[in-house]
Amino acid sequence: MDDRKVLLNRVRICDFVLQEIALFLDNNPQNKEALECYQKYLDMQREAREMYVKRYGPLTHTDFAGGNRWNWIDGPWPWELDEEA
């Protein structure tokens, strides 16, 4: 698996885990272990996302870094890389 797919999978895994922990925290907002776990995965997601965007371009339109060109439309789109899915 190339580096691009590894980073994209890391972002996806972190996004999934964050969503699941957020659902748990909705019902258990004082759970310190879950809060720590959420923070850990949030940090990992931010790092992986920043690395991906820096190397390969935006994952979503909110990753637009400014400039004189809208680079969100440049391909390939992240989901076009996913041959195994």
C-alpha atoms as an extended CHARMM CRD file, in Angstrom:
* protein
*
        85  EXT
         1         1  MET       CA              0.0000000000        0.0000000000        0.0000000000  PROA      1               0.0000000000
         2         2  ASP       CA              1.4530000000        3.3570000000       -0.9740000000  PROA      2               0.0000000000
         3         3  ASP       CA              1.8950000000        6.2570000000        1.4380000000  PROA      3               0.0000000000
         4         4  ARG       CA             -1.1310000000        8.1270000000        0.0750000000  PROA      4               0.0000000000
         5         5  LYS       CA             -3.4680000000        5.2330000000        0.8600000000  PROA      5               0.0000000000
         6         6  VAL       CA             -1.8740000000        4.6830000000        4.2630000000  PROA      6               0.0000000000
         7         7  LEU       CA             -2.4830000000        8.3080000000        5.2530000000  PROA      7               0.0000000000
         8         8  LEU       CA             -6.0170000000        8.2870000000        3.8720000000  PROA      8               0.0000000000
         9         9  ASN       CA             -6.8160000000        5.0930000000        5.7820000000  PROA      9               0.0000000000
        10        10  ARG       CA             -5.3690000000        6.6180000000        8.9550000000  PROA      10              0.0000000000
        11        11  VAL       CA             -7.6770000000        9.6240000000        8.5810000000  PROA      11              0.0000000000
        12        12  ARG       CA            -10.6560000000        7.3300000000        7.9380000000  PROA      12              0.0000000000
        13        13  ILE       CA             -9.9200000000        5.1310000000       10.9370000000  PROA      13              0.0000000000
        14        14  CYS       CA             -9.5200000000        8.1200000000       13.2270000000  PROA      14              0.0000000000
        15        15  ASP       CA            -12.7510000000        9.6630000000       11.8970000000  PROA      15              0.0000000000
        16        16  PHE       CA            -14.6160000000        6.4180000000       12.6030000000  PROA      16              0.0000000000
        17        17  VAL       CA            -13.2040000000        6.0650000000       16.1110000000  PROA      17              0.0000000000
        18        18  LEU       CA            -13.9340000000        9.7180000000       16.9000000000  PROA      18              0.0000000000
        19        19  GLN       CA            -17.5450000000        9.3040000000       15.8030000000  PROA      19              0.0000000000
        20        20  GLU       CA            -17.9980000000        6.2070000000       17.9520000000  PROA      20              0.0000000000
        21        21  ILE       CA            -16.4240000000        7.8140000000       21.0180000000  PROA      21              0.0000000000
        22        22  ALA       CA            -18.5420000000       10.9460000000       20.4850000000  PROA      22              0.0000000000
        23        23  LEU       CA            -21.6840000000        8.8010000000       20.5310000000  PROA      23              0.0000000000
        24        24  PHE       CA            -20.5210000000        7.1990000000       23.7790000000  PROA      24              0.0000000000
        25        25  LEU       CA            -19.6960000000       10.5910000000       25.2820000000  PROA      25              0.0000000000
        26        26  ASP       CA            -23.1680000000       11.8810000000       24.3970000000  PROA      26              0.0000000000
        27        27  ASN       CA            -24.4720000000        9.4760000000       27.0460000000  PROA      27              0.0000000000
        28        28  ASN       CA            -21.4410000000        9.5010000000       29.3380000000  PROA      28              0.0000000000
        29        29  PRO       CA            -20.0830000000       13.0650000000       29.2450000000  PROA      29              0.0000000000
        30        30  GLN       CA            -18.0770000000       12.7290000000       32.4790000000  PROA      30              0.0000000000
        31        31  ASN       CA            -16.1680000000        9.5980000000       31.4410000000  PROA      31              0.0000000000
        32        32  LYS       CA            -12.5370000000       10.6930000000       31.7480000000  PROA      32              0.0000000000
        33        33  GLU       CA            -11.1360000000        7.6180000000       29.9790000000  PROA      33              0.0000000000
        34        34  ALA       CA            -13.3610000000        8.2110000000       26.9510000000  PROA      34              0.0000000000
        35        35  LEU       CA            -12.4580000000       11.9160000000       26.9230000000  PROA      35              0.0000000000
        36        36  GLU       CA             -8.7560000000       11.0570000000       26.9590000000  PROA      36              0.0000000000
        37        37  CYS       CA             -9.2380000000        8.5160000000       24.1930000000  PROA      37              0.0000000000
        38        38  TYR       CA            -11.1770000000       11.0750000000       22.1470000000  PROA      38              0.0000000000
        39        39  GLN       CA             -8.3770000000       13.6190000000       22.5370000000  PROA      39              0.0000000000
        40        40  LYS       CA             -5.7680000000       11.0380000000       21.5640000000  PROA      40              0.0000000000
        41        41  TYR       CA             -7.5930000000       10.1270000000       18.3430000000  PROA      41              0.0000000000
        42        42  LEU       CA             -8.3690000000       13.7670000000       17.6040000000  PROA      42              0.0000000000
        43        43  ASP       CA             -4.6490000000       14.5600000000       17.7570000000  PROA      43              0.0000000000
        44        44  MET       CA             -3.8420000000       11.5560000000       15.5410000000  PROA      44              0.0000000000
        45        45  GLN       CA             -6.5510000000       12.5640000000       13.0560000000  PROA      45              0.0000000000
        46        46  ARG       CA             -5.3000000000       16.1520000000       12.8570000000  PROA      46              0.0000000000
        47        47  GLU       CA             -1.7290000000       15.0080000000       12.2880000000  PROA      47              0.0000000000
        48        48  ALA       CA             -2.6730000000       12.4880000000        9.5910000000  PROA      48              0.0000000000
        49        49  ARG       CA             -5.0010000000       14.9560000000        7.8950000000  PROA      49              0.0000000000
        50        50  GLU       CA             -2.3820000000       17.7270000000        7.8940000000  PROA      50              0.0000000000
        51        51  MET       CA              0.2030000000       15.3380000000        6.4360000000  PROA      51              0.0000000000
        52        52  TYR       CA             -2.2130000000       14.1760000000        3.7300000000  PROA      52              0.0000000000
        53        53  VAL       CA             -3.2660000000       17.7030000000        2.7500000000  PROA      53              0.0000000000
        54        54  LYS       CA              0.3380000000       18.9160000000        2.6830000000  PROA      54              0.0000000000
        55        55  ARG       CA              1.4980000000       16.0410000000        0.4640000000  PROA      55              0.0000000000
        56        56  TYR       CA             -1.5090000000       15.2750000000       -1.7160000000  PROA      56              0.0000000000
        57        57  GLY       CA             -3.9700000000       18.1420000000       -1.5660000000  PROA      57              0.0000000000
        58        58  PRO       CA             -7.3160000000       18.8070000000        0.0930000000  PROA      58              0.0000000000
        59        59  LEU       CA             -9.5920000000       16.0770000000        1.4150000000  PROA      59              0.0000000000
        60        60  THR       CA            -12.5520000000       18.4400000000        1.6740000000  PROA      60              0.0000000000
        61        61  HSD       CA            -13.2740000000       21.9630000000        0.5110000000  PROA      61              0.0000000000
        62        62  THR       CA            -12.4710000000       23.2270000000        4.0120000000  PROA      62              0.0000000000
        63        63  ASP       CA             -8.8180000000       22.2750000000        3.4100000000  PROA      63              0.0000000000
        64        64  PHE       CA             -8.4840000000       25.1640000000        0.9480000000  PROA      64              0.0000000000
        65        65  ALA       CA             -5.2360000000       26.9120000000        1.8150000000  PROA      65              0.0000000000
        66        66  GLY       CA             -5.8580000000       30.1410000000       -0.0420000000  PROA      66              0.0000000000
        67        67  GLY       CA             -4.1710000000       31.3790000000       -3.1310000000  PROA      67              0.0000000000
        68        68  ASN       CA             -5.3830000000       32.3970000000       -6.5470000000  PROA      68              0.0000000000
        69        69  ARG       CA             -6.7260000000       28.9920000000       -7.6040000000  PROA      69              0.0000000000
        70        70  TRP       CA             -9.4630000000       26.7360000000       -6.1990000000  PROA      70              0.0000000000
        71        71  ASN       CA             -7.4440000000       23.4900000000       -5.8940000000  PROA      71              0.0000000000
        72        72  TRP       CA            -10.2920000000       21.4380000000       -4.4350000000  PROA      72              0.0000000000
        73        73  ILE       CA            -11.2230000000       20.3260000000       -7.9570000000  PROA      73              0.0000000000
        74        74  ASP       CA             -7.7900000000       18.8850000000       -8.7510000000  PROA      74              0.0000000000
        75        75  GLY       CA             -7.8160000000       15.1030000000       -8.9740000000  PROA      75              0.0000000000
        76        76  PRO       CA             -7.7140000000       12.4200000000       -8.1920000000  PROA      76              0.0000000000
        77        77  TRP       CA            -10.4490000000       12.6520000000       -5.5720000000  PROA      77              0.0000000000
        78        78  PRO       CA             -9.6450000000       10.7320000000       -2.3730000000  PROA      78              0.0000000000
        79        79  TRP       CA            -12.3410000000        8.1280000000       -3.0400000000  PROA      79              0.0000000000
        80        80  GLU       CA            -11.0240000000        7.5030000000       -6.5540000000  PROA      80              0.0000000000
        81        81  LEU       CA             -7.8770000000        6.0460000000       -5.0210000000  PROA      81              0.0000000000
        82        82  ASP       CA             -9.7290000000        3.3570000000       -3.0950000000  PROA      82              0.0000000000
        83        83  GLU       CA             -9.4490000000        0.3210000000       -5.3680000000  PROA      83              0.0000000000
        84        84  GLU       CA            -10.0230000000       -2.2470000000       -2.6210000000  PROA      84              0.0000000000
        85        85  ALA       CA            -13.2900000000       -0.7600000000       -1.2930000000  PROA      85              0.0000000000
